Short mmCIF file of C-alpha atoms and ligand atoms in Angstrom, two decimals:
data_model
loop_
_atom_site.label_atom_id
_atom_site.label_comp_id
_atom_site.label_asym_id
_atom_site.label_seq_id
_atom_site.Cartn_x
_atom_site.Cartn_y
_atom_site.Cartn_z
CA MET A 122 73.64 121.69 102.79
CA LEU A 123 75.93 122.93 105.60
CA ALA A 124 76.08 119.42 107.09
CA SER A 125 78.52 118.39 104.32
CA TYR A 126 80.72 121.40 105.05
CA GLY A 127 81.76 120.71 108.62
CA TRP A 128 78.61 121.76 110.48
CA SER A 129 78.81 120.49 114.08
CA ASP A 130 77.44 121.24 117.55
CA ARG A 131 80.41 123.53 118.04
CA VAL A 132 79.50 125.51 114.92
CA ALA A 133 75.84 125.60 115.95
CA ALA A 134 76.84 127.06 119.33
CA LEU A 135 79.03 129.62 117.59
CA VAL A 136 76.32 130.64 115.16
CA SER A 137 73.82 131.04 118.01
CA THR A 138 76.00 133.85 119.39
CA ALA A 139 75.86 135.77 116.10
CA ASP A 140 73.24 138.31 115.04
CA PRO A 141 70.07 136.18 114.47
CA GLY A 142 69.21 138.33 111.45
CA LEU A 143 72.23 137.01 109.56
CA VAL A 144 72.41 133.89 107.41
CA PRO A 145 75.15 131.47 108.54
CA ALA A 146 77.56 130.35 105.83
CA ARG A 147 80.99 128.83 105.35
CA VAL A 148 83.67 130.29 103.11
CA VAL A 149 84.83 127.67 100.63
CA ARG A 150 87.03 129.85 98.41
CA VAL A 151 88.44 133.35 98.49
CA ASP A 152 89.09 135.33 95.33
CA ARG A 153 90.48 138.82 94.91
CA ASP A 154 87.70 140.86 96.48
CA ARG A 155 84.94 138.34 96.97
CA CYS A 156 84.45 134.88 98.38
CA LEU A 157 82.41 131.84 97.54
CA THR A 158 80.30 130.67 100.45
CA VAL A 159 77.98 127.77 101.15
CA THR A 160 74.71 128.77 102.79
CA PRO A 161 71.77 126.59 103.92
CA ALA A 162 70.25 127.33 100.51
CA GLY A 163 73.32 126.59 98.40
CA GLU A 164 76.37 128.40 97.05
CA LEU A 165 76.55 132.16 97.09
CA THR A 166 79.26 134.58 96.01
CA ALA A 167 79.61 137.33 98.60
CA THR A 168 81.55 140.53 99.02
CA ALA A 169 83.28 141.48 102.24
CA VAL A 170 84.93 144.58 103.64
CA GLU A 171 87.64 142.47 105.20
CA LEU A 172 88.03 139.19 103.36
CA PRO A 173 87.70 136.09 105.53
CA ALA A 174 89.85 132.98 105.04
CA VAL A 175 88.85 129.64 103.56
CA GLY A 176 87.03 127.70 106.28
CA ASP A 177 85.69 130.72 108.11
CA TRP A 178 82.11 130.62 109.39
CA VAL A 179 80.46 133.92 108.59
CA GLY A 180 77.19 135.78 108.90
CA LEU A 181 75.69 137.06 105.64
CA ARG A 182 73.34 139.94 105.04
CA GLY A 183 72.19 139.51 101.47
CA ALA A 184 75.37 138.87 99.51
CA GLU A 185 77.67 140.56 101.97
CA VAL A 186 79.79 139.06 104.74
CA VAL A 187 79.09 141.28 107.72
CA GLU A 188 80.45 139.07 110.46
CA VAL A 189 83.29 136.58 110.67
CA LEU A 190 82.66 134.23 113.61
CA PRO A 191 85.50 133.54 116.05
CA ARG A 192 87.87 130.79 114.86
CA TRP A 193 88.68 127.78 117.00
CA SER A 194 91.77 127.09 114.94
CA ARG A 195 93.70 128.75 112.16
CA LEU A 196 96.51 127.45 110.04
CA ALA A 197 98.78 130.44 109.47
CA ARG A 198 102.22 131.25 108.30
CA HIS A 199 104.58 134.15 108.17
CA GLY A 200 103.44 136.23 105.17
CA ALA A 201 105.77 137.13 102.31
CA GLY A 202 108.27 139.94 102.84
CA GLU A 203 110.42 141.23 105.67
CA ALA A 204 107.72 142.32 108.09
CA VAL A 205 106.16 139.70 110.33
CA THR A 206 102.63 139.41 109.04
CA GLU A 207 100.17 136.61 109.51
CA GLN A 208 98.76 134.88 106.46
CA VAL A 209 95.85 132.63 107.37
CA LEU A 210 95.84 129.62 105.06
CA ALA A 211 92.75 127.97 106.52
CA ALA A 212 90.37 128.59 109.39
CA ASN A 213 88.45 126.22 111.67
CA VAL A 214 90.45 123.16 110.74
CA ASP A 215 90.33 119.96 112.80
CA LEU A 216 93.05 117.91 111.14
CA VAL A 217 96.22 119.12 109.41
CA VAL A 218 97.60 116.48 107.07
CA ILE A 219 101.30 116.98 106.36
CA VAL A 220 102.09 115.24 103.08
CA THR A 221 105.55 114.20 101.87
CA GLY A 222 106.65 111.89 99.06
CA LEU A 223 108.54 108.62 99.44
CA ASP A 224 109.94 109.10 95.93
CA ARG A 225 112.68 111.25 97.41
CA THR A 226 114.57 111.36 100.69
CA VAL A 227 112.20 112.34 103.48
CA ARG A 228 113.48 115.32 105.47
CA PRO A 229 112.44 114.95 109.12
CA SER A 230 113.36 118.58 109.89
CA ARG A 231 110.86 119.81 107.33
CA VAL A 232 108.17 117.59 108.85
CA GLU A 233 109.09 118.90 112.31
CA ARG A 234 108.59 122.48 111.10
CA GLU A 235 105.22 121.59 109.58
CA LEU A 236 104.22 119.83 112.80
CA VAL A 237 104.96 123.02 114.75
CA VAL A 238 102.70 125.00 112.40
CA ALA A 239 100.03 122.28 112.63
CA TRP A 240 100.06 122.07 116.44
CA ASP A 241 100.12 125.85 116.67
CA SER A 242 96.98 126.06 114.53
CA GLY A 243 94.95 124.41 117.27
CA ALA A 244 94.11 121.39 115.10
CA ARG A 245 95.57 117.88 115.42
CA PRO A 246 98.28 116.78 112.99
CA LEU A 247 98.79 113.68 110.87
CA VAL A 248 101.80 112.90 108.71
CA VAL A 249 101.31 111.12 105.38
CA LEU A 250 104.13 109.45 103.46
CA ASN A 251 102.65 109.32 99.96
CA LYS A 252 103.99 107.67 96.76
CA ALA A 253 104.67 104.36 98.53
CA ASP A 254 104.61 102.74 95.06
CA ALA A 255 107.63 104.85 94.08
CA CYS A 256 109.60 104.53 97.33
CA THR A 257 113.30 105.11 96.74
CA ASP A 258 114.47 103.89 100.13
CA PRO A 259 115.86 100.34 99.86
CA GLU A 260 114.43 99.51 103.30
CA GLY A 261 110.90 100.15 102.02
CA PRO A 262 107.99 102.40 103.08
CA GLU A 263 107.31 100.74 106.44
CA ALA A 264 110.88 101.21 107.63
CA VAL A 265 110.79 104.89 106.61
CA ARG A 266 107.47 105.26 108.41
CA GLU A 267 108.80 103.75 111.64
CA ALA A 268 111.95 105.85 111.62
CA LEU A 269 110.03 109.07 110.93
CA ALA A 270 107.34 108.38 113.55
CA ASP A 271 110.08 107.70 116.07
CA ARG A 272 111.89 110.93 115.21
CA VAL A 273 108.94 113.35 114.99
CA ARG A 274 106.68 111.64 117.58
CA ALA A 275 103.55 111.84 115.50
CA ASP A 276 101.05 109.54 113.82
CA VAL A 277 102.44 108.64 110.38
CA VAL A 278 100.48 106.87 107.63
CA VAL A 279 101.87 105.40 104.39
CA THR A 280 99.76 105.93 101.27
CA SER A 281 99.87 105.69 97.53
CA ALA A 282 97.41 107.87 95.69
CA GLU A 283 98.53 105.90 92.65
CA ASP A 284 97.64 102.33 93.69
CA GLY A 285 95.31 103.25 96.56
CA ARG A 286 97.17 101.71 99.47
CA GLY A 287 96.70 103.44 102.82
CA ILE A 288 93.77 105.53 101.60
CA ASP A 289 91.39 103.65 103.92
CA ALA A 290 93.71 104.28 106.86
CA LEU A 291 93.77 107.97 105.99
CA ARG A 292 89.99 108.06 105.52
CA ALA A 293 89.55 106.35 108.91
CA ARG A 294 91.30 109.25 110.62
CA ILE A 295 88.82 111.80 109.30
CA GLY A 296 85.74 112.32 111.45
CA GLY A 297 82.26 112.96 110.03
CA SER A 298 82.28 116.69 110.71
CA ASP A 299 86.05 117.23 110.47
CA THR A 300 87.64 119.85 108.29
CA VAL A 301 90.93 118.57 106.92
CA VAL A 302 93.65 120.63 105.29
CA LEU A 303 96.44 119.13 103.18
CA ILE A 304 99.83 120.85 103.30
CA GLY A 305 103.28 120.00 101.95
CA ALA A 306 105.71 120.76 99.15
CA SER A 307 104.56 121.06 95.55
CA GLY A 308 104.33 117.73 93.74
CA VAL A 309 104.04 115.43 96.75
CA GLY A 310 100.54 114.43 95.63
CA LYS A 311 98.17 116.48 97.78
CA SER A 312 95.62 116.97 95.01
CA THR A 313 95.92 113.35 93.89
CA LEU A 314 95.24 112.19 97.46
CA ALA A 315 92.34 114.63 97.67
CA ASN A 316 90.88 113.22 94.47
CA ARG A 317 91.16 109.71 95.94
CA LEU A 318 89.22 110.84 99.02
CA LEU A 319 86.72 112.73 96.87
CA GLY A 320 86.22 109.64 94.76
CA GLY A 321 86.76 111.40 91.44
CA ALA A 322 89.03 113.70 89.49
CA THR A 323 87.84 117.02 90.88
CA LEU A 324 91.19 118.72 91.36
CA GLU A 325 93.80 119.31 88.71
CA ILE A 326 97.02 117.34 89.03
CA ARG A 327 100.14 117.53 86.92
CA ALA A 328 103.35 115.57 86.58
CA VAL A 329 106.35 117.10 88.27
CA ARG A 330 109.12 117.98 85.87
CA GLY A 331 112.67 117.50 87.08
CA ARG A 332 113.72 116.13 90.41
CA ASP A 333 112.50 118.85 92.72
CA GLY A 334 109.68 120.21 90.57
CA LYS A 335 110.55 123.80 91.49
CA GLY A 336 108.20 126.47 90.22
CA ARG A 337 105.55 124.00 89.17
CA HIS A 338 102.63 124.78 91.34
CA THR A 339 99.64 122.98 89.94
CA THR A 340 97.19 123.97 92.64
CA THR A 341 96.95 127.74 92.81
CA ALA A 342 94.00 128.34 95.11
CA ARG A 343 92.71 126.91 98.35
CA HIS A 344 89.30 125.35 98.03
CA LEU A 345 87.08 123.63 100.59
CA LEU A 346 85.30 120.54 99.26
CA ALA A 347 82.82 118.14 100.86
CA LEU A 348 84.01 114.52 101.17
CA PRO A 349 81.57 111.75 100.22
CA GLY A 350 82.16 109.78 103.44
CA GLY A 351 81.62 112.81 105.68
CA GLY A 352 83.92 115.65 106.60
CA CYS A 353 85.41 118.16 104.21
CA LEU A 354 88.82 118.98 102.86
CA ILE A 355 90.95 121.95 101.84
CA ASP A 356 93.64 121.34 99.23
CA THR A 357 96.41 123.95 99.26
CA PRO A 358 99.12 124.99 96.81
CA GLY A 359 102.49 123.50 97.72
CA THR A 360 104.79 125.59 99.87
CA ARG A 361 108.58 125.66 99.70
CA SER A 362 108.76 126.24 103.43
CA LEU A 363 106.50 127.57 106.16
CA GLY A 364 107.78 130.60 108.05
CA LEU A 365 106.89 130.44 111.72
CA LEU A 366 104.82 133.04 113.52
CA ASP A 367 104.83 133.35 117.32
CA ALA A 368 104.50 129.57 117.46
CA THR A 369 106.15 128.97 120.82
CA GLU A 370 103.08 127.00 121.94
CA GLY A 371 103.32 124.90 118.78
CA VAL A 372 107.01 124.24 119.41
CA ALA A 373 106.21 123.10 122.96
CA GLN A 374 103.53 120.72 121.69
CA ALA A 375 105.52 119.37 118.75
CA PHE A 376 108.52 118.81 121.03
CA SER A 377 106.76 117.72 124.21
CA ASP A 378 109.38 114.95 124.54
CA VAL A 379 112.18 117.54 124.79
CA ASP A 380 110.13 119.57 127.27
CA ALA A 381 109.56 116.48 129.41
CA LEU A 382 113.28 115.73 129.45
CA ALA A 383 114.09 119.35 130.31
CA ALA A 384 112.17 118.95 133.56
CA GLY A 385 115.10 116.83 134.73
CA CYS A 386 117.78 119.50 134.10
CA ARG A 387 119.41 121.10 137.13
CA PHE A 388 118.52 124.63 136.03
CA GLY A 389 114.97 125.67 135.22
CA ASP A 390 116.18 127.89 132.37
CA CYS A 391 118.69 125.35 131.01
CA ALA A 392 119.47 125.96 127.34
CA HIS A 393 120.87 122.42 127.06
CA ASP A 394 124.18 123.85 125.83
CA ALA A 395 127.01 123.65 128.34
CA GLU A 396 125.08 123.71 131.61
CA PRO A 397 125.97 121.05 134.17
CA ASP A 398 123.50 118.24 134.86
CA CYS A 399 121.57 118.73 131.66
CA ALA A 400 119.06 115.89 131.24
CA VAL A 401 118.46 116.73 127.59
CA ARG A 402 122.11 116.39 126.57
CA ALA A 403 122.34 113.28 128.71
CA ALA A 404 119.44 111.80 126.70
CA VAL A 405 121.24 112.61 123.45
CA ALA A 406 124.44 111.00 124.79
CA ALA A 407 122.47 107.91 125.81
CA GLY A 408 120.88 107.66 122.36
CA GLU A 409 117.40 108.32 123.72
CA LEU A 410 116.99 111.64 121.92
CA ASP A 411 118.11 112.28 118.35
CA GLY A 412 120.71 115.06 118.27
CA ASP A 413 119.19 116.38 115.03
CA ARG A 414 115.83 116.60 116.76
CA LEU A 415 117.36 118.68 119.54
CA GLU A 416 118.88 120.91 116.83
CA SER A 417 115.44 121.31 115.18
CA TRP A 418 113.91 122.21 118.55
CA ARG A 419 116.57 124.92 119.04
CA LYS A 420 116.17 126.35 115.55
CA LEU A 421 112.36 126.39 115.52
CA GLY A 422 112.20 127.69 119.10
CA ARG A 423 114.51 130.58 118.21
CA GLU A 424 112.50 131.42 115.08
CA ALA A 425 109.19 131.40 116.99
CA ALA A 426 110.62 133.59 119.76
CA TRP A 427 111.99 136.04 117.19
CA ALA A 428 108.61 136.28 115.42
CA GLU A 429 106.92 136.81 118.78
CA ARG A 430 109.16 139.80 119.53
CA ARG A 431 108.57 141.22 116.07
CA LEU A 432 104.79 140.76 116.31
CA ASP A 433 104.83 142.43 119.73
CA ALA A 434 106.75 145.37 118.30
CA ARG A 435 104.28 145.64 115.45
CA ALA A 436 101.30 145.54 117.81
CA ARG A 437 102.89 148.28 119.94
CA ALA A 438 103.52 150.45 116.87
CA GLU A 439 99.92 149.96 115.78
CA GLU A 440 98.66 150.95 119.23
CA HIS A 441 100.87 154.03 119.16
CA ARG A 442 99.51 154.98 115.73
CA ARG A 443 95.91 154.60 116.92
CA ALA A 444 96.56 156.67 120.05
CA ARG A 445 98.09 159.45 117.93
CA ALA A 446 95.17 159.44 115.50
CA MET A 447 92.82 159.58 118.48
CA SER A 448 94.57 162.57 120.09
CA ARG A 449 94.61 164.38 116.73
CA ALA A 450 90.86 163.81 116.43
CA ILE A 451 90.33 165.11 119.95
CA ARG A 452 92.45 168.21 119.20
CA ARG A 453 90.40 168.87 116.08
CA GLN A 454 87.20 168.64 118.13
CA ARG A 455 88.55 171.10 120.70
CA ASN A 456 89.73 173.54 118.08
CA ARG A 457 86.33 173.61 116.48
CA PRO A 458 84.63 177.00 117.05
N1 GTP B 96 103.91 107.30 91.75
C1 GTP B 96 103.06 108.11 92.36
N2 GTP B 96 102.79 109.30 91.82
C2 GTP B 96 101.91 110.10 92.47
C3 GTP B 96 101.27 109.71 93.65
N3 GTP B 96 100.48 110.74 94.07
C4 GTP B 96 100.63 111.72 93.17
N4 GTP B 96 101.48 111.35 92.18
C5 GTP B 96 101.91 112.13 91.02
O1 GTP B 96 102.66 113.26 91.48
C6 GTP B 96 102.45 114.36 90.61
C7 GTP B 96 102.03 115.59 91.41
O2 GTP B 96 100.78 115.34 92.03
P1 GTP B 96 99.83 116.50 92.55
O3 GTP B 96 98.69 115.84 93.22
O4 GTP B 96 99.53 117.49 91.50
O5 GTP B 96 100.76 117.20 93.64
P2 GTP B 96 100.42 118.43 94.59
O6 GTP B 96 101.02 118.11 95.92
O7 GTP B 96 98.97 118.68 94.60
O8 GTP B 96 101.23 119.63 93.92
P3 GTP B 96 100.89 121.24 93.98
O9 GTP B 96 99.46 121.41 93.65
O10 GTP B 96 101.82 121.84 92.99
O11 GTP B 96 101.22 121.66 95.38
C8 GTP B 96 101.39 113.91 89.60
O12 GTP B 96 102.06 113.48 88.43
C9 GTP B 96 100.73 112.73 90.28
O13 GTP B 96 100.19 111.82 89.36
C10 GTP B 96 101.57 108.42 94.18
O14 GTP B 96 101.08 107.98 95.24
N5 GTP B 96 102.47 107.67 93.48
MG1 MG B 97 97.87 120.33 94.10
ZN1 ZN B 98 119.27 121.01 129.90
#
């Protein structure tokens, strides 16, 4: 049963460190106060004190999640609201598939942001240009693919969930025990692609109304499903934009080309602004590095650094709160007759 849900040697090793009295299971869906899990004996709805995320490996006692096993990757974003909070979209993912549609102008900066989130998750990324049958670029899908791959320095595949092209290429990139998560704006065809891979109409899809399809989120919950050819997949609701967490590591990985160039700058802390002998600006001037890409690197780097400071501040405040509660408890103990 678990074999179809991403069970691997790595998971086996992880489970062996857990309490042997617990039943290993994987979380395939999270609802308000309970989650649906897959156990060696089949599906089971379980309660949990602290709800795990979709994709988590857990230990069950009866119908209760009593242990969430350490994650090797987690796809997370900045939660809603002002405070910097982490919202985990999917845990223990191996491949993050960033989906965009060729039926409208592809925005490389959006893909760059999603690549930062993907790299930062600890999984490997893949970019999919879907809706090749409805490509609006006069140069055609392959030209768009080449230009995007060149700009974002990632593996890019062209697909059409409509006529089936590129689905084999996508399938070929998914390993037998891989957990794949699909991300991207609403209406780009994530669920349609998922249905293609699933070999049936399991997930609901709906036509996008209007040009940008705002406010039309067809998929409303994240759900982990087993793929017939091996591996499993999490479809997610479309996101307008992903807010970065302390993703400085992700920025470094997504922009390793900029980092490599920066090694040639005269100053180690060069901001590639007005410093003399800046190898990064020289590369832009020589046409070797896209100026817009450098701009993306700046913007995303700043956002990640800002979130890092905010998260640090929050962690410090939390520590302070705990210390105060502790000293209050100690005082109460002392004051006891
Ligand atoms: N022409 C064309 N239409 C497609 C393709 N893939 C999906 N669509 C259509 O695009 C619309 C949206 O598809 P969905 O799969 O629901 O999109 P989604 O990304 O899952 O959207 P959310 O669940 O809202 O995030 C539907 O009308 C699909 O039939 C494709 O390759 N070509
Ligand atoms: Mg969907
Ligand atoms: Zn520089």
